[in-house]
Coordinates of C-alpha atoms and ligand atoms in Angstrom, one line a residue:
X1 CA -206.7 -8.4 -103.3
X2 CA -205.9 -8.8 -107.1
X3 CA -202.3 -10.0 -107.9
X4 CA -200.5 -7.4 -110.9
X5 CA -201.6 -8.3 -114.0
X6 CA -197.7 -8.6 -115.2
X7 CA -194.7 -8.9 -113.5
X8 CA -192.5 -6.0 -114.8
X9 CA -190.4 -8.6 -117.1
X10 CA -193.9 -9.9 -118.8
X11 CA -195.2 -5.7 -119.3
X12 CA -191.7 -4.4 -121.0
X13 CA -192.4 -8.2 -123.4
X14 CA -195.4 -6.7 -124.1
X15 CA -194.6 -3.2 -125.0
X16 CA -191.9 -5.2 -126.8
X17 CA -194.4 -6.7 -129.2
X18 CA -196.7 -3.8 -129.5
X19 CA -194.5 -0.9 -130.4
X20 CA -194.0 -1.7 -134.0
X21 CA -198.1 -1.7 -133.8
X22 CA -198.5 1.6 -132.4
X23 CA -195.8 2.6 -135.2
X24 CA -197.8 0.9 -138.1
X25 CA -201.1 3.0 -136.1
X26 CA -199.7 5.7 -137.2
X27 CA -197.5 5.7 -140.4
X28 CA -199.7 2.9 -142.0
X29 CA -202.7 5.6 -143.1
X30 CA -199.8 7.7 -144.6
X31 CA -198.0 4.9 -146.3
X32 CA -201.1 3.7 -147.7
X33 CA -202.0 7.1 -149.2
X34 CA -198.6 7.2 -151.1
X35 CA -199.5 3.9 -152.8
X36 CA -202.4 5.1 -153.7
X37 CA -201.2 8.3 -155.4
X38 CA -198.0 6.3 -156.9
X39 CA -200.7 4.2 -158.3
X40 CA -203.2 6.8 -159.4
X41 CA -199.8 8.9 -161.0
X42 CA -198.0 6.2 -162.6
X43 CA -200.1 3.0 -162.6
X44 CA -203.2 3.6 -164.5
X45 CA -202.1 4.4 -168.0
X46 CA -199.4 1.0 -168.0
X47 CA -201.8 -1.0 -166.2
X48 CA -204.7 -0.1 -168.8
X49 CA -202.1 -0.8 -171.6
X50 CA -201.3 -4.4 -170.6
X51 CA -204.7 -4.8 -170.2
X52 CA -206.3 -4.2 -173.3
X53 CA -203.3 -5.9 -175.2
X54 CA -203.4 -9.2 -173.0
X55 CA -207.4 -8.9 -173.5
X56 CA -207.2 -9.3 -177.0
X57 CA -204.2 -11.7 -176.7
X58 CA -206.0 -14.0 -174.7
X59 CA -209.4 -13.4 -177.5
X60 CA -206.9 -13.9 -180.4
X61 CA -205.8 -17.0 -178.4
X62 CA -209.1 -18.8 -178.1
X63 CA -211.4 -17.4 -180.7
X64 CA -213.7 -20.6 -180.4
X65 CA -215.0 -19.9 -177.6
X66 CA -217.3 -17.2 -179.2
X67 CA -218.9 -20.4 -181.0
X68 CA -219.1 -22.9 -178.3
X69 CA -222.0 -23.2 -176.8
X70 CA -221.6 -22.6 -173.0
X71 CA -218.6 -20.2 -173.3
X72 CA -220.5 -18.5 -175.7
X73 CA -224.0 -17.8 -173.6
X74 CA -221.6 -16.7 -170.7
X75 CA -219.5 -13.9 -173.0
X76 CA -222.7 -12.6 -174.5
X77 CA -224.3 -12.3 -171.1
X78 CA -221.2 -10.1 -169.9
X79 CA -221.2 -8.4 -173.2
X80 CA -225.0 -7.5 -172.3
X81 CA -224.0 -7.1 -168.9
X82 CA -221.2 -4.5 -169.8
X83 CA -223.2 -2.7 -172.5
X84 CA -220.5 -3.6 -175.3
X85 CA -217.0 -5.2 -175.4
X86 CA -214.3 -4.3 -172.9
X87 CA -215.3 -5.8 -170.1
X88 CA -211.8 -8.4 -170.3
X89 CA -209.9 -5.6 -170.2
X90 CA -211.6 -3.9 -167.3
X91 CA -211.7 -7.3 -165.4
X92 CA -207.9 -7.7 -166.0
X93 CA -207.7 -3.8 -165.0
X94 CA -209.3 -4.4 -161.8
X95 CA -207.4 -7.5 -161.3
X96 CA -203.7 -5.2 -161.9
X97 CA -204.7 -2.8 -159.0
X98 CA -205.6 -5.5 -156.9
X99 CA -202.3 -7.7 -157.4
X100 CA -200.5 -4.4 -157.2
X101 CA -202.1 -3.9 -153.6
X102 CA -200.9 -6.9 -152.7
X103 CA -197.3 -6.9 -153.8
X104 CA -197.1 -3.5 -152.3
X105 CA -198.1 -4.7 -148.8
X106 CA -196.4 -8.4 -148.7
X107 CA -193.9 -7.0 -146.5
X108 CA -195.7 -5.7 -144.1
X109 CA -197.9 -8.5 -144.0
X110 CA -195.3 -11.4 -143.6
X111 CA -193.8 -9.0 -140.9
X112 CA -197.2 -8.5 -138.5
X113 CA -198.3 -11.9 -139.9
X114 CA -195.0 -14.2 -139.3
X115 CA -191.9 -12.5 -138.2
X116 CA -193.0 -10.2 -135.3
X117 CA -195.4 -13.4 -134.2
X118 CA -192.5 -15.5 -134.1
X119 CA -190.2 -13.3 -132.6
X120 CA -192.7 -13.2 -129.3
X121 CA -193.4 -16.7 -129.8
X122 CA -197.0 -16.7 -130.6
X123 CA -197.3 -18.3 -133.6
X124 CA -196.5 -22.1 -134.9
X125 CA -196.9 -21.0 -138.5
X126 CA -194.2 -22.7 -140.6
X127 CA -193.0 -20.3 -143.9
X128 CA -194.7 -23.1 -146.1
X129 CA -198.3 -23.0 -144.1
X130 CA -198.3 -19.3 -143.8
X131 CA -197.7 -19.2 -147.3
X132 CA -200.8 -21.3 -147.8
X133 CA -202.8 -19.8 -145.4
X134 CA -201.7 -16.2 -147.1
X135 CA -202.7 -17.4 -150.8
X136 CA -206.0 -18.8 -149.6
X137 CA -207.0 -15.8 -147.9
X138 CA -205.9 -13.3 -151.1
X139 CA -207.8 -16.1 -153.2
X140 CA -210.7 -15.6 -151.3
X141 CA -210.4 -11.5 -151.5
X142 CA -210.0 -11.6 -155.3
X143 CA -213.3 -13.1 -156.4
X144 CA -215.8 -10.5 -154.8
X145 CA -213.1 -8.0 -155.3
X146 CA -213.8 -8.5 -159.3
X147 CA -217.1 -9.5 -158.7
X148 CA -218.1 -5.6 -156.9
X149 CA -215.7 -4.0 -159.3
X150 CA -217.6 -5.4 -162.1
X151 CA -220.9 -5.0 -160.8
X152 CA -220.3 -1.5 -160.1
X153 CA -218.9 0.0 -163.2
X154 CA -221.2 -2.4 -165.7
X155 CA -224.1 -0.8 -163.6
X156 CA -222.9 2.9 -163.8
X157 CA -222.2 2.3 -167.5
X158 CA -225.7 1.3 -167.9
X159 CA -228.5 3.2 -165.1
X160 CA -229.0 6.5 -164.6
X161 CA -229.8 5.9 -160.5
X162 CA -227.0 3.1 -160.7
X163 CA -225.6 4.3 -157.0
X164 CA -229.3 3.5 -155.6
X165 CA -229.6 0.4 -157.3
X166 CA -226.1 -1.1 -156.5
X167 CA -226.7 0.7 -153.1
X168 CA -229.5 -1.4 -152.6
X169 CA -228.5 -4.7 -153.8
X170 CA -224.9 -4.9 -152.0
X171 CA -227.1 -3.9 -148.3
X172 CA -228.8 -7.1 -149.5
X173 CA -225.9 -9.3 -149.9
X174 CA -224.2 -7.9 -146.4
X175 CA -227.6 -9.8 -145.0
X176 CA -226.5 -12.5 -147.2
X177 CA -223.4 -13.0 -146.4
X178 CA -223.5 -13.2 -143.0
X179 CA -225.1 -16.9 -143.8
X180 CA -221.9 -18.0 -144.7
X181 CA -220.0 -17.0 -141.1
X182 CA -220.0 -20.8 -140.2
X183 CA -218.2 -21.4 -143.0
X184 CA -215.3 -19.3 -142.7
X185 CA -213.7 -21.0 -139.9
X186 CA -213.7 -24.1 -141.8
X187 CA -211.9 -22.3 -145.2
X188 CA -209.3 -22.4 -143.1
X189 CA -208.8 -24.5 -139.7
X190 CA -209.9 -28.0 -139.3
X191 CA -213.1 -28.4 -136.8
X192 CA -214.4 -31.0 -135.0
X193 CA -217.9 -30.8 -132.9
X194 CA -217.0 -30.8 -128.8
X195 CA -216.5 -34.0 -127.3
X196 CA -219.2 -35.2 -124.9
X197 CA -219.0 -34.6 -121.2
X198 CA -219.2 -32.2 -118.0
X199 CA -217.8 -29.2 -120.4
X200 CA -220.9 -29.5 -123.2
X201 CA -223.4 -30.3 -120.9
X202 CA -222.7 -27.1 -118.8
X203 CA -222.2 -24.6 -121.8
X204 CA -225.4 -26.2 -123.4
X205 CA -227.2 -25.5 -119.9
X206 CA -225.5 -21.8 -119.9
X207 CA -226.5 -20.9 -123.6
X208 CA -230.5 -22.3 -122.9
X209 CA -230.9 -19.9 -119.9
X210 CA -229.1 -17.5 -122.5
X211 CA -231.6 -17.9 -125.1
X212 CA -229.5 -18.5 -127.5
X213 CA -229.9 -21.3 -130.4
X214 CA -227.1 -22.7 -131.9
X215 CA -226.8 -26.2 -133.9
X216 CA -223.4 -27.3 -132.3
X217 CA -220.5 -26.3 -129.9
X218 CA -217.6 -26.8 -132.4
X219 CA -213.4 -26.9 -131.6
X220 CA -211.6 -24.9 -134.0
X221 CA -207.9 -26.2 -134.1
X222 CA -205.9 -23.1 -134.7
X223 CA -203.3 -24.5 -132.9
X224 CA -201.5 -25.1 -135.7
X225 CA -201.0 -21.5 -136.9
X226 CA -200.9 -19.7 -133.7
X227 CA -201.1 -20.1 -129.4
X228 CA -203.7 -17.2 -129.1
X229 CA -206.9 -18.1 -127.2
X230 CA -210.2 -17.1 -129.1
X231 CA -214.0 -18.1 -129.0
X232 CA -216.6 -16.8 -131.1
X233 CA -219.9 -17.2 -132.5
X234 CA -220.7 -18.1 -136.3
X235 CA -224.0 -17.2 -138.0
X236 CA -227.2 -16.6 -137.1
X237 CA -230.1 -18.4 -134.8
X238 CA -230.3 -22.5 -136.0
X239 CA -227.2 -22.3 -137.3
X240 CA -225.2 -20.4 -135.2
X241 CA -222.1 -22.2 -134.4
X242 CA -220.3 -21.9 -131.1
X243 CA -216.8 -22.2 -131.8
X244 CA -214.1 -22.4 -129.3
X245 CA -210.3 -22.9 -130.2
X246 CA -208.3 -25.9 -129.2
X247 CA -205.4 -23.7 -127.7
X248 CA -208.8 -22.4 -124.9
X249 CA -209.6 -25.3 -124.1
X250 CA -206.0 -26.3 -123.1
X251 CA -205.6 -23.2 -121.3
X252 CA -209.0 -22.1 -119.4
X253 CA -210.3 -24.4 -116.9
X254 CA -214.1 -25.1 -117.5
X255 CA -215.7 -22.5 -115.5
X256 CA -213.6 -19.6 -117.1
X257 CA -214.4 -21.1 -120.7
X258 CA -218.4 -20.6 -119.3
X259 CA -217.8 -16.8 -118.7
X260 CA -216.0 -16.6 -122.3
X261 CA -219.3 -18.2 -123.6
X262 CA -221.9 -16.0 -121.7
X263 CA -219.7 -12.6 -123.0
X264 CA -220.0 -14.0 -126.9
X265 CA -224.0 -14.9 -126.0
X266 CA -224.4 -11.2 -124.9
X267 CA -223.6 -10.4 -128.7
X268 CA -226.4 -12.2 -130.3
X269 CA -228.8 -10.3 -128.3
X270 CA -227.7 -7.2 -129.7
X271 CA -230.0 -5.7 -132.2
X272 CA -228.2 -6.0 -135.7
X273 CA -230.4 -3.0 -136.8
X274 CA -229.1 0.3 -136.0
X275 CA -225.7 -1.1 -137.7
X276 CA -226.8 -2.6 -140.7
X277 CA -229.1 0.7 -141.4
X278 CA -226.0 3.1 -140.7
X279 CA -223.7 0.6 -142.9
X280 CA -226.4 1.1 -145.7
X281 CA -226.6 4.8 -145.4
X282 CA -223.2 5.3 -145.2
X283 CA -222.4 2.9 -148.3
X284 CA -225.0 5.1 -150.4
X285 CA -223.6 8.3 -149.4
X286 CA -220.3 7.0 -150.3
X287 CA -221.7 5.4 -153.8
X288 CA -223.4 8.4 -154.6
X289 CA -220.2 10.1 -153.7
X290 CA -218.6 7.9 -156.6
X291 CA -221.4 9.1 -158.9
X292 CA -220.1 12.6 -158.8
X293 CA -216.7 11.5 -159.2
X294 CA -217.1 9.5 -162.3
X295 CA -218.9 12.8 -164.0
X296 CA -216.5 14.6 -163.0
X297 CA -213.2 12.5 -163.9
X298 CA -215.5 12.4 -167.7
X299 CA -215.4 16.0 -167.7
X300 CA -212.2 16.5 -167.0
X301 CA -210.5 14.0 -168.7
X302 CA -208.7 12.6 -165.8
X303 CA -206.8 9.1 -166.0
X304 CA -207.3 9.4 -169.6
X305 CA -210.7 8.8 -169.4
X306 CA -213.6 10.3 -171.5
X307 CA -216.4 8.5 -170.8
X308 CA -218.4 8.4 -167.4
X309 CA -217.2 5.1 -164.9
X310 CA -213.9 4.3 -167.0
X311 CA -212.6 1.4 -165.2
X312 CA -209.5 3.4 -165.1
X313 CA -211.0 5.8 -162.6
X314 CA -211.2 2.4 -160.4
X315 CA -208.4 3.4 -157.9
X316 CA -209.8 6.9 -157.0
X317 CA -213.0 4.3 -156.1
X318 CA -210.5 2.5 -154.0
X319 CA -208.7 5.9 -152.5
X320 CA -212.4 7.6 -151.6
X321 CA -213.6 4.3 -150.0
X322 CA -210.0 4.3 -148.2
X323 CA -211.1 7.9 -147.0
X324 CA -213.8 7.1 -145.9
X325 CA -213.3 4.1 -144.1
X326 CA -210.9 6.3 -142.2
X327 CA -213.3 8.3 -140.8
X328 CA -216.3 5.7 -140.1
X329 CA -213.9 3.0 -138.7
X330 CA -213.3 5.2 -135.4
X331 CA -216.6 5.9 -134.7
X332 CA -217.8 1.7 -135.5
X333 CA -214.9 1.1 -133.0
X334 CA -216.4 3.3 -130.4
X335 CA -219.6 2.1 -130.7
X336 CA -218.2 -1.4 -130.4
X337 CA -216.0 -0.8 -127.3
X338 CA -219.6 0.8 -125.5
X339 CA -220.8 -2.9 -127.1
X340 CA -217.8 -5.2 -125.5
X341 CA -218.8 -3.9 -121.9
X342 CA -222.3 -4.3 -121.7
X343 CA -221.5 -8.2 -123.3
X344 CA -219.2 -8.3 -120.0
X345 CA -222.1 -7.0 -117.7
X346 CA -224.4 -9.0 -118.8
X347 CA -222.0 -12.2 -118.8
X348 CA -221.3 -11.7 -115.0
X349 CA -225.1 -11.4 -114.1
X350 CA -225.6 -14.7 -116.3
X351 CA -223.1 -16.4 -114.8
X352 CA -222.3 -14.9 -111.5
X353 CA -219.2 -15.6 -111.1
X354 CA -216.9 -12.5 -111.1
X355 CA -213.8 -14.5 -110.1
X356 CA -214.2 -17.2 -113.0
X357 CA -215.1 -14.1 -115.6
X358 CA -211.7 -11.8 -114.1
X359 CA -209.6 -15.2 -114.1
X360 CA -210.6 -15.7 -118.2
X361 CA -209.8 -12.3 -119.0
X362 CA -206.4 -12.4 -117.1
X363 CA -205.7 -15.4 -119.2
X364 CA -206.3 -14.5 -122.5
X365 CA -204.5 -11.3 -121.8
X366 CA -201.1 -13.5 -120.5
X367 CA -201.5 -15.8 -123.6
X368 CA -202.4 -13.4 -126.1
X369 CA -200.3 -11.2 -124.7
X370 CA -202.7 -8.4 -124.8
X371 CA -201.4 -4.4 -123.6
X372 CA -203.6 -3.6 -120.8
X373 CA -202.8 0.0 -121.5
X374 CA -202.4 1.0 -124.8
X375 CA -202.0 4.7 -125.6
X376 CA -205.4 6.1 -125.9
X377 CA -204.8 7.6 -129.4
X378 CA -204.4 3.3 -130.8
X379 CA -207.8 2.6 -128.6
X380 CA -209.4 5.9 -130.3
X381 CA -208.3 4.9 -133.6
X382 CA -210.0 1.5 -134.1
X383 CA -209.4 -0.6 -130.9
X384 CA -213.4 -2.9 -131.1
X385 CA -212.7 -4.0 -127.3
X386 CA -211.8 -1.8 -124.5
X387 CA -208.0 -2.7 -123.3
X388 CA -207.9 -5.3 -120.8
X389 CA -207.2 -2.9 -118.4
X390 CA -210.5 -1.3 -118.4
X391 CA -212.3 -4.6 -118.4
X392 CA -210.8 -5.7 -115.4
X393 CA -211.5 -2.7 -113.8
X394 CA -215.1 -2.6 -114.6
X395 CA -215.5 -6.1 -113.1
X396 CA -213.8 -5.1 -109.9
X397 CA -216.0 -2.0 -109.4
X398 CA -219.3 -4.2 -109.8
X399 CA -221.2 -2.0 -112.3
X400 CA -222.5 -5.1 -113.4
X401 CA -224.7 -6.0 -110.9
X402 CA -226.5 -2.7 -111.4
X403 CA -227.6 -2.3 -114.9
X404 CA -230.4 -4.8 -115.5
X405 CA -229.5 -5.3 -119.5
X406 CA -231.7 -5.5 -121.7
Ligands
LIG1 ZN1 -217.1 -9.4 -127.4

């Protein structure tokens, strides 16, 4: 009864535009490690050099500052903060490894991010607003990138049980940040709240029998940057934001953007729980991990370094949380994929209307231009949804009808 997903024009496009993925799946890890040891081999000692000299070039440069009176609160805070001097340097240290991350990958990023988008005519990015949009996005990495790298070694400098304490304190600022979702959007892509009408008044009806609160149903215009359809959900409870993008709206009719709604609303009835207490296990193990590391790199003198948590020693903290990401990404992926199709069940029971649900996902797979059958090894490796294939089929057999959710 269904029509093929593709014609067989449409499915070669598609392999088309997902090879050089598949080839990134599985060079990228290896690549990545050779940075990392290029780095580790030959970065550290020239990278601490510049440091320390343009540290006390840039101290030589303003020496008032030590006197005046704001400036000179904040340095003797991060003086206290850092147990001594040195903390310039490290901060200047930290910020060489990241800019060298992000030289190092530029090519790979304008090609995923604008030439192979392009090339299948996804995206509307011009080279001057993907610049922008590139700069704004390694703008917004840098800060907390400083900010933990700072935290963490002025905290292992100073505490015995610093792994617990930082342990502790970043699970507390996950919570926290997950406050700012609504936000995000907005940093970059204009949004405007949904127009009045049959549309709002039927996804405000959907997301009351859902449960769910939310302070507005917002369009996000990412049409400017790219034709993908997306829709997704930003923050938590009162101010949860509903956001769907301009280039869905233009594509789904209204009853298909209802069964796109009712699979995000599935999510927020998900406990949050058994993922935020594995995240903080797993980023203990992992600090306590580093704690080891820095008593042993002191030991041994590696990097140069005789003291324990030499900022030097910060991209072997980069490489081991690489590692380890490695190995916990998979199994958060699975997990997620198990998550995507219970949000799909219990979007066809809320809705109950297969054929609207089966029309959506056919969509977004034409327009995005998904692979309904990617090789199992890319799905196994970090794929969060299920391929559109298995969704489909799912639907078709009527599982959902069974299972009573939760
Ligand atoms: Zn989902």
């Amino acid at each position: 009864m269904n029509e093929p997903l593709f014609t067989p024009e449409q499915l070669a496009e598609i392999e088309a535009y997902h090879f050089p993925h598949y080839v990134w799946a599985a060079v990228g890890d290896g690549v990545n490690l050779v940075v990392c040891l290029l780095v580790l081999w030959r970065g550290v000692a020239p990278m601490f050099r510049f440091s320390e000299w343009a540290a006390a070039a840039l101290a030589a440069r303003w020496p008032g500052l030590r006197k005046a009176r704001v400036p000179r609160v904040v340095l003797a805070a991060l003086d206290r903060l850092w147990g001594g001097p040195g903390w310039g340097a490290a901060l200047l240290f930290a910020g060489c490894d990241f800019a060298v991350g992000v030289l190092a990958f530029l090519p790979v990023d304008v090609y995923f991010g604008y030439v192979l988008e392009h090339r299948f005519g996804l995206s509307r990015y011009t080279p001057f607003t993907f610049a922008v949009d590139e700069l704004k996005e390694t703008a917004a990495a840098l800060a907390p990138t400083l900010a933990v790298a700072f935290g963490l070694f002025a905290l292992a400098r100073r505490l015995d049980r610093w792994w617990l304490v930082l342990g502790l304190v970043a699970a507390m600022a996950l919570l926290g940040s997950a406050a700012l979702d609504p936000y995000r959007g907005r940093y970059y892509f204009d949004q405007r709240p949904l127009e009045e009408g049959p549309l709002r008044v039927r996804l405000t009806g959907l997301l009351r029998r859902a449960g769910v609160e939310f302070s507005d149903i917002v369009v996000e215009k990412t049409s400017r940057a790219t034709v993908k359809v997306q829709a997704y959900f930003a923050g938590q409870g009162r101010t949860r934001a509903i956001v769907l993008n301009d280039s869905l709206l233009a594509q789904l009719e209204d009853d298909e953007v209802l069964a796109a709604v009712a699979h995000e609303a599935a999510h927020t009835r998900e406990s949050r729980w058994p993922n935020r207490v594995a995240a903080a296990l797993a980023l203990l193990a992992f600090l306590f991990g580093i704690d080891r590391l820095f008593r042993r790199a002191a030991r041994s003198g590696w990097l140069g370094t005789h003291r324990f948590a030499d900022i030097r020693t910060l991209p072997l903290v980069a490489l081991v949380f690489y590692l380890a990401a490695g190995v916990t990404g998979p199994v958060a992926a699975a997990f997620s994929r198990g998550r995507e199709l219970e949000a799909d069940a219990f979007a066809l029971r809320l809705t109950g209307d297969p054929g609207a649900f089966r029309r959506m996902l056919v969509k977004a797979a034409r327009v995005n231009k998904m692979d309904p059958n990617p090789p199992r090894w890319v799905v196994l490796k970090g794929w969060s949804h299920p391929p559109i294939g298995e969704r489909l089929a799912a639907v078709d057999r009527g599982d959902w009808k069974n299972t009573d959710g939760r």
